[in-house]
Amino acid sequence: MGWFGRKRSEAPQPDDRIQWVTSTARRLLAEKGVESTVEFGERLEDAQLVAADGRRFPIYNLVPKTEGASREAAERLIDQHLDLVLGTATDPDPSTFDAEDLRARVRTRILPVVDDPADAERFGYGRPFTEGLITVLCIDFPQTVRTLTTRDLDQLPLGLDELYGLGQFHTDHEPIEKETELVPGIRLFEGGSLFIASKAANLTAVTGPAPFGTVFAVPHRHMLLTLELTGPDSLVTIQQLVSIVLTILQDPVPGGPISPDLYFSRDGMISRISSLDPSGKVTITVGEHLQRALDDAGLGDA
């Protein structure tokens, strides 16, 4: 199956990844006709490329995006990222949109919470989805997607509640291009849209009703995996889902990973039920939310 990890025979990135990513991005940007200088911040990963016309190209998101990739694969990821950033520069400013434009283009998107003051400022309006994840707003352009910042929202003609409601409606209707049952009970939903994983914010629109709830995973933006709790076999299948998610994340994923963890959704409540420690060990936690569902399904003593 195409989503499983493949062995890499390509050369790895140099040990000093931040410096290598920065110099590679600068070289690729020059190849696209944009000469730049490097401006360093308080931390190495705060480096930015500054073009002669004042445009800034932050490096901070390229470092995690290319983590674990071979040198060749990382260069492709950096090149694709720069193409998107340069394309975004030609998109109209959301503040120039009227209400109808916004209503047609807004989308919701699930992102990981990053321990970064700059991110906290940009996405301070984001709504908590579950532990470690937030839901933010995006504008869908023909070739690119722009994530709205707190500053952007002050200039828009629609309120936050309306934007979130319409955004989720449009995300719900983003096309799923492929659905696969990987093993009995585990369904994989995939698509070229950047919002496939974000469909988890309204899971029943994807899976239909699940009386005892659904375990799900959002490894990256183009993928959503689900497992409905139905009987004793579900407990074994949760372990299989853990292995599948970790296998998916062995190789670089588009846009970088969202989360390696599993989550449980029932009756509008979402909780994280697994965690991955630095050594790679996964712990599954049966909290009150999941335990109640297991009891209701007759699995409490399974």
GROMACS .gro file of C-alpha atoms in nm:
model
  302
    1MET     CA    1   0.000   0.000   0.000
    2GLY     CA    2   0.133   0.340  -0.096
    3TRP     CA    3   0.092   0.494   0.250
    4PHE     CA    4   0.326   0.250   0.420
    5GLY     CA    5   0.684   0.359   0.483
    6ARG     CA    6   0.955   0.266   0.234
    7LYS     CA    7   1.321   0.203   0.305
    8ARG     CA    8   1.535   0.498   0.210
    9SER     CA    9   1.852   0.448   0.010
   10GLU     CA   10   1.910   0.821  -0.041
   11ALA     CA   11   2.175   1.022   0.143
   12PRO     CA   12   2.065   1.172   0.475
   13GLN     CA   13   2.065   1.541   0.555
   14PRO     CA   14   2.376   1.686   0.722
   15ASP     CA   15   2.390   1.682   1.102
   16ASP     CA   16   2.348   2.062   1.121
   17ARG     CA   17   1.997   2.051   0.979
   18ILE     CA   18   1.894   2.408   1.057
   19GLN     CA   19   2.192   2.555   0.876
   20TRP     CA   20   2.147   2.314   0.586
   21VAL     CA   21   1.774   2.384   0.552
   22THR     CA   22   1.839   2.759   0.560
   23SER     CA   23   2.114   2.750   0.296
   24THR     CA   24   1.914   2.510   0.077
   25ALA     CA   25   1.606   2.732   0.093
   26ARG     CA   26   1.818   3.036   0.005
   27ARG     CA   27   1.970   2.855  -0.295
   28LEU     CA   28   1.635   2.730  -0.423
   29LEU     CA   29   1.482   3.074  -0.376
   30ALA     CA   30   1.764   3.226  -0.584
   31GLU     CA   31   1.695   2.968  -0.855
   32LYS     CA   32   1.340   3.105  -0.866
   33GLY     CA   33   1.476   3.455  -0.924
   34VAL     CA   34   1.458   3.586  -0.568
   35GLU     CA   35   1.792   3.679  -0.411
   36SER     CA   36   1.787   3.697  -0.032
   37THR     CA   37   1.994   3.739   0.281
   38VAL     CA   38   1.965   3.544   0.605
   39GLU     CA   39   1.836   3.724   0.912
   40PHE     CA   40   1.884   3.536   1.238
   41GLY     CA   41   1.660   3.555   1.545
   42GLU     CA   42   1.712   3.469   1.910
   43ARG     CA   43   1.703   3.098   1.823
   44LEU     CA   44   1.859   2.929   1.520
   45GLU     CA   45   1.520   2.811   1.396
   46ASP     CA   46   1.394   3.174   1.397
   47ALA     CA   47   1.608   3.247   1.089
   48GLN     CA   48   1.433   3.416   0.797
   49LEU     CA   49   1.527   3.480   0.437
   50VAL     CA   50   1.477   3.847   0.352
   51ALA     CA   51   1.438   3.941  -0.016
   52ALA     CA   52   1.555   4.274  -0.159
   53ASP     CA   53   1.193   4.391  -0.188
   54GLY     CA   54   1.131   4.325   0.182
   55ARG     CA   55   0.948   3.994   0.153
   56ARG     CA   56   1.027   3.754   0.437
   57PHE     CA   57   1.043   3.376   0.417
   58PRO     CA   58   1.051   3.216   0.766
   59ILE     CA   59   1.244   2.893   0.805
   60TYR     CA   60   1.083   2.773   1.131
   61ASN     CA   61   0.822   2.550   0.967
   62LEU     CA   62   1.065   2.397   0.716
   63VAL     CA   63   1.275   2.237   0.990
   64PRO     CA   64   1.002   2.007   1.130
   65LYS     CA   65   0.853   1.961   0.782
   66THR     CA   66   1.176   1.803   0.655
   67GLU     CA   67   1.265   1.609   0.968
   68GLY     CA   68   1.358   1.248   0.890
   69ALA     CA   69   1.364   1.307   0.514
   70SER     CA   70   1.661   1.219   0.298
   71ARG     CA   71   1.857   1.507   0.148
   72GLU     CA   72   1.683   1.465  -0.188
   73ALA     CA   73   1.334   1.437  -0.038
   74ALA     CA   74   1.396   1.737   0.188
   75GLU     CA   75   1.502   1.950  -0.109
   76ARG     CA   76   1.177   1.859  -0.284
   77LEU     CA   77   0.975   1.956   0.024
   78ILE     CA   78   1.158   2.288   0.055
   79ASP     CA   79   1.113   2.359  -0.315
   80GLN     CA   80   0.739   2.284  -0.299
   81HIS     CA   81   0.703   2.503   0.009
   82LEU     CA   82   0.874   2.797  -0.161
   83ASP     CA   83   0.652   2.756  -0.467
   84LEU     CA   84   0.346   2.780  -0.245
   85VAL     CA   85   0.481   3.083  -0.057
   86LEU     CA   86   0.566   3.265  -0.379
   87GLY     CA   87   0.224   3.180  -0.521
   88THR     CA   88   0.055   3.315  -0.209
   89ALA     CA   89   0.215   3.653  -0.274
   90THR     CA   90  -0.007   3.694  -0.582
   91ASP     CA   91  -0.329   3.601  -0.402
   92PRO     CA   92  -0.559   3.887  -0.299
   93ASP     CA   93  -0.551   4.011   0.058
   94PRO     CA   94  -0.846   3.862   0.253
   95SER     CA   95  -0.921   4.210   0.389
   96THR     CA   96  -1.030   4.310   0.036
   97PHE     CA   97  -1.295   4.035   0.023
   98ASP     CA   98  -1.659   4.115   0.066
   99ALA     CA   99  -1.882   3.897   0.283
  100GLU     CA  100  -1.985   3.671  -0.006
  101ASP     CA  101  -1.624   3.605  -0.107
  102LEU     CA  102  -1.543   3.501   0.247
  103ARG     CA  103  -1.851   3.284   0.279
  104ALA     CA  104  -1.743   3.091  -0.030
  105ARG     CA  105  -1.372   3.054   0.054
  106VAL     CA  106  -1.342   3.005   0.429
  107ARG     CA  107  -1.244   2.662   0.564
  108THR     CA  108  -1.165   2.521   0.909
  109ARG     CA  109  -0.838   2.340   0.964
  110ILE     CA  110  -0.695   2.136   1.252
  111LEU     CA  111  -0.338   2.224   1.349
  112PRO     CA  112  -0.106   2.101   1.625
  113VAL     CA  113  -0.043   2.337   1.914
  114VAL     CA  114   0.318   2.457   1.892
  115ASP     CA  115   0.507   2.588   2.193
  116ASP     CA  116   0.604   2.908   2.014
  117PRO     CA  117   0.506   3.261   2.125
  118ALA     CA  118   0.483   3.372   1.762
  119ASP     CA  119   0.230   3.098   1.685
  120ALA     CA  120   0.036   3.181   2.001
  121GLU     CA  121   0.007   3.539   1.880
  122ARG     CA  122  -0.085   3.451   1.522
  123PHE     CA  123  -0.344   3.190   1.612
  124GLY     CA  124  -0.461   3.318   1.948
  125TYR     CA  125  -0.820   3.309   1.820
  126GLY     CA  126  -0.792   2.934   1.745
  127ARG     CA  127  -1.053   2.714   1.910
  128PRO     CA  128  -0.938   2.411   2.114
  129PHE     CA  129  -1.021   2.087   1.935
  130THR     CA  130  -0.874   1.845   2.186
  131GLU     CA  131  -0.552   1.809   2.382
  132GLY     CA  132  -0.264   1.934   2.165
  133LEU     CA  133  -0.479   2.040   1.868
  134ILE     CA  134  -0.665   2.358   1.770
  135THR     CA  135  -0.902   2.454   1.490
  136VAL     CA  136  -0.818   2.766   1.290
  137LEU     CA  137  -0.959   2.937   0.981
  138CYS     CA  138  -0.819   2.935   0.628
  139ILE     CA  139  -0.898   3.103   0.298
  140ASP     CA  140  -0.899   2.860   0.005
  141PHE     CA  141  -0.750   3.018  -0.309
  142PRO     CA  142  -0.734   2.837  -0.643
  143GLN     CA  143  -0.368   2.734  -0.599
  144THR     CA  144  -0.287   2.802  -0.234
  145VAL     CA  145  -0.438   2.816   0.111
  146ARG     CA  146  -0.382   3.103   0.353
  147THR     CA  147  -0.423   3.048   0.725
  148LEU     CA  148  -0.586   3.352   0.886
  149THR     CA  149  -0.414   3.524   1.175
  150THR     CA  150  -0.563   3.719   1.462
  151ARG     CA  151  -0.463   4.038   1.282
  152ASP     CA  152  -0.646   3.927   0.964
  153LEU     CA  153  -0.971   3.871   1.155
  154ASP     CA  154  -0.988   4.234   1.267
  155GLN     CA  155  -1.020   4.339   0.903
  156LEU     CA  156  -1.291   4.096   0.790
  157PRO     CA  157  -1.662   4.177   0.745
  158LEU     CA  158  -1.784   3.855   0.913
  159GLY     CA  159  -1.779   3.753   1.279
  160LEU     CA  160  -1.585   3.461   1.420
  161ASP     CA  161  -1.886   3.236   1.486
  162GLU     CA  162  -2.015   3.276   1.130
  163LEU     CA  163  -1.668   3.212   0.985
  164TYR     CA  164  -1.627   2.893   1.188
  165GLY     CA  165  -1.974   2.769   1.099
  166LEU     CA  166  -1.928   2.829   0.726
  167GLY     CA  167  -1.570   2.706   0.737
  168GLN     CA  168  -1.672   2.372   0.885
  169PHE     CA  169  -1.955   2.341   0.632
  170HIS     CA  170  -1.708   2.378   0.345
  171THR     CA  171  -1.452   2.148   0.507
  172ASP     CA  172  -1.724   1.885   0.547
  173HIS     CA  173  -1.783   1.905   0.171
  174GLU     CA  174  -1.419   1.883   0.060
  175PRO     CA  175  -1.390   1.577  -0.167
  176ILE     CA  176  -1.264   1.246  -0.029
  177GLU     CA  177  -1.093   1.083  -0.325
  178LYS     CA  178  -1.028   0.741  -0.178
  179GLU     CA  179  -1.172   0.530   0.104
  180THR     CA  180  -1.004   0.203   0.204
  181GLU     CA  181  -1.074  -0.052   0.476
  182LEU     CA  182  -0.717  -0.134   0.582
  183VAL     CA  183  -0.819  -0.411   0.821
  184PRO     CA  184  -1.171  -0.496   0.938
  185GLY     CA  185  -1.302  -0.186   1.116
  186ILE     CA  186  -1.025   0.062   1.026
  187ARG     CA  187  -1.123   0.302   0.749
  188LEU     CA  188  -0.874   0.527   0.575
  189PHE     CA  189  -1.001   0.844   0.405
  190GLU     CA  190  -0.764   1.026   0.168
  191GLY     CA  191  -0.772   1.318  -0.073
  192GLY     CA  192  -0.570   1.592  -0.236
  193SER     CA  193  -0.752   1.854  -0.031
  194LEU     CA  194  -0.556   2.007   0.258
  195PHE     CA  195  -0.866   1.966   0.476
  196ILE     CA  196  -0.922   1.588   0.483
  197ALA     CA  197  -0.787   1.546   0.838
  198SER     CA  198  -0.989   1.850   0.948
  199LYS     CA  199  -1.309   1.662   0.872
  200ALA     CA  200  -1.250   1.507   1.215
  201ALA     CA  201  -1.408   1.821   1.362
  202ASN     CA  202  -1.744   1.687   1.236
  203LEU     CA  203  -1.674   1.316   1.229
  204THR     CA  204  -2.028   1.189   1.181
  205ALA     CA  205  -2.043   1.374   0.849
  206VAL     CA  206  -1.773   1.131   0.732
  207THR     CA  207  -1.854   0.807   0.912
  208GLY     CA  208  -2.224   0.833   0.994
  209PRO     CA  209  -2.361   0.776   1.346
  210ALA     CA  210  -2.158   0.562   1.588
  211PRO     CA  211  -2.361   0.488   1.904
  212PHE     CA  212  -2.058   0.390   2.114
  213GLY     CA  213  -1.817   0.639   1.959
  214THR     CA  214  -1.524   0.640   1.718
  215VAL     CA  215  -1.149   0.621   1.766
  216PHE     CA  216  -0.968   0.828   1.503
  217ALA     CA  217  -0.627   0.956   1.396
  218VAL     CA  218  -0.512   1.258   1.195
  219PRO     CA  219  -0.148   1.182   1.101
  220HIS     CA  220  -0.135   1.453   0.834
  221ARG     CA  221  -0.359   1.694   0.647
  222HIS     CA  222  -0.453   1.462   0.359
  223MET     CA  223  -0.557   1.167   0.574
  224LEU     CA  224  -0.814   1.062   0.834
  225LEU     CA  225  -0.837   0.716   0.991
  226THR     CA  226  -1.138   0.594   1.189
  227LEU     CA  227  -1.242   0.294   1.397
  228GLU     CA  228  -1.597   0.265   1.527
  229LEU     CA  229  -1.635   0.088   1.863
  230THR     CA  230  -1.865  -0.207   1.802
  231GLY     CA  231  -1.755  -0.512   2.002
  232PRO     CA  232  -1.465  -0.698   2.166
  233ASP     CA  233  -1.261  -0.696   1.845
  234SER     CA  234  -1.246  -0.315   1.863
  235LEU     CA  235  -1.001  -0.331   2.155
  236VAL     CA  236  -0.754  -0.537   1.952
  237THR     CA  237  -0.805  -0.317   1.647
  238ILE     CA  238  -0.712  -0.004   1.846
  239GLN     CA  239  -0.364  -0.155   1.884
  240GLN     CA  240  -0.352  -0.214   1.508
  241LEU     CA  241  -0.449   0.148   1.447
  242VAL     CA  242  -0.157   0.264   1.664
  243SER     CA  243   0.084   0.060   1.447
  244ILE     CA  244  -0.066   0.189   1.124
  245VAL     CA  245  -0.033   0.554   1.228
  246LEU     CA  246   0.330   0.508   1.335
  247THR     CA  247   0.407   0.336   1.005
  248ILE     CA  248   0.253   0.624   0.810
  249LEU     CA  249   0.468   0.874   1.000
  250GLN     CA  250   0.795   0.687   0.941
  251ASP     CA  251   0.846   0.883   0.620
  252PRO     CA  252   0.803   1.259   0.562
  253VAL     CA  253   0.440   1.352   0.512
  254PRO     CA  254   0.294   1.643   0.316
  255GLY     CA  255   0.283   1.959   0.522
  256GLY     CA  256   0.441   1.786   0.819
  257PRO     CA  257   0.263   1.567   1.075
  258ILE     CA  258  -0.045   1.680   1.266
  259SER     CA  259  -0.038   1.415   1.539
  260PRO     CA  260   0.084   1.058   1.601
  261ASP     CA  261  -0.184   1.009   1.868
  262LEU     CA  262  -0.527   0.845   1.875
  263TYR     CA  263  -0.841   1.029   1.981
  264PHE     CA  264  -1.190   0.920   2.084
  265SER     CA  265  -1.508   1.099   1.981
  266ARG     CA  266  -1.856   1.043   2.122
  267ASP     CA  267  -2.156   1.270   2.170
  268GLY     CA  268  -1.963   1.580   2.067
  269MET     CA  269  -1.680   1.521   2.316
  270ILE     CA  270  -1.326   1.442   2.199
  271SER     CA  271  -1.040   1.312   2.413
  272ARG     CA  272  -0.687   1.196   2.344
  273ILE     CA  273  -0.640   0.829   2.429
  274SER     CA  274  -0.279   0.765   2.332
  275SER     CA  275   0.055   0.941   2.362
  276LEU     CA  276   0.399   0.888   2.214
  277ASP     CA  277   0.705   0.945   2.432
  278PRO     CA  278   1.051   1.049   2.301
  279SER     CA  279   1.167   0.686   2.297
  280GLY     CA  280   0.886   0.593   2.059
  281LYS     CA  281   0.678   0.407   2.317
  282VAL     CA  282   0.300   0.448   2.282
  283THR     CA  283   0.077   0.453   2.589
  284ILE     CA  284  -0.299   0.407   2.557
  285THR     CA  285  -0.502   0.569   2.834
  286VAL     CA  286  -0.859   0.460   2.905
  287GLY     CA  287  -1.003   0.772   3.065
  288GLU     CA  288  -1.354   0.825   3.193
  289HIS     CA  289  -1.485   0.924   2.847
  290LEU     CA  290  -1.366   0.605   2.676
  291GLN     CA  291  -1.441   0.382   2.975
  292ARG     CA  292  -1.804   0.493   2.977
  293ALA     CA  293  -1.833   0.403   2.609
  294LEU     CA  294  -1.673   0.063   2.667
  295ASP     CA  295  -1.916  -0.005   2.952
  296ASP     CA  296  -2.215   0.101   2.739
  297ALA     CA  297  -2.095  -0.130   2.461
  298GLY     CA  298  -2.054  -0.417   2.707
  299LEU     CA  299  -1.675  -0.411   2.672
  300GLY     CA  300  -1.585  -0.280   3.015
  301ASP     CA  301  -1.453  -0.614   3.136
  302ALA     CA  302  -1.319  -0.732   2.798
   0.00000   0.00000   0.00000
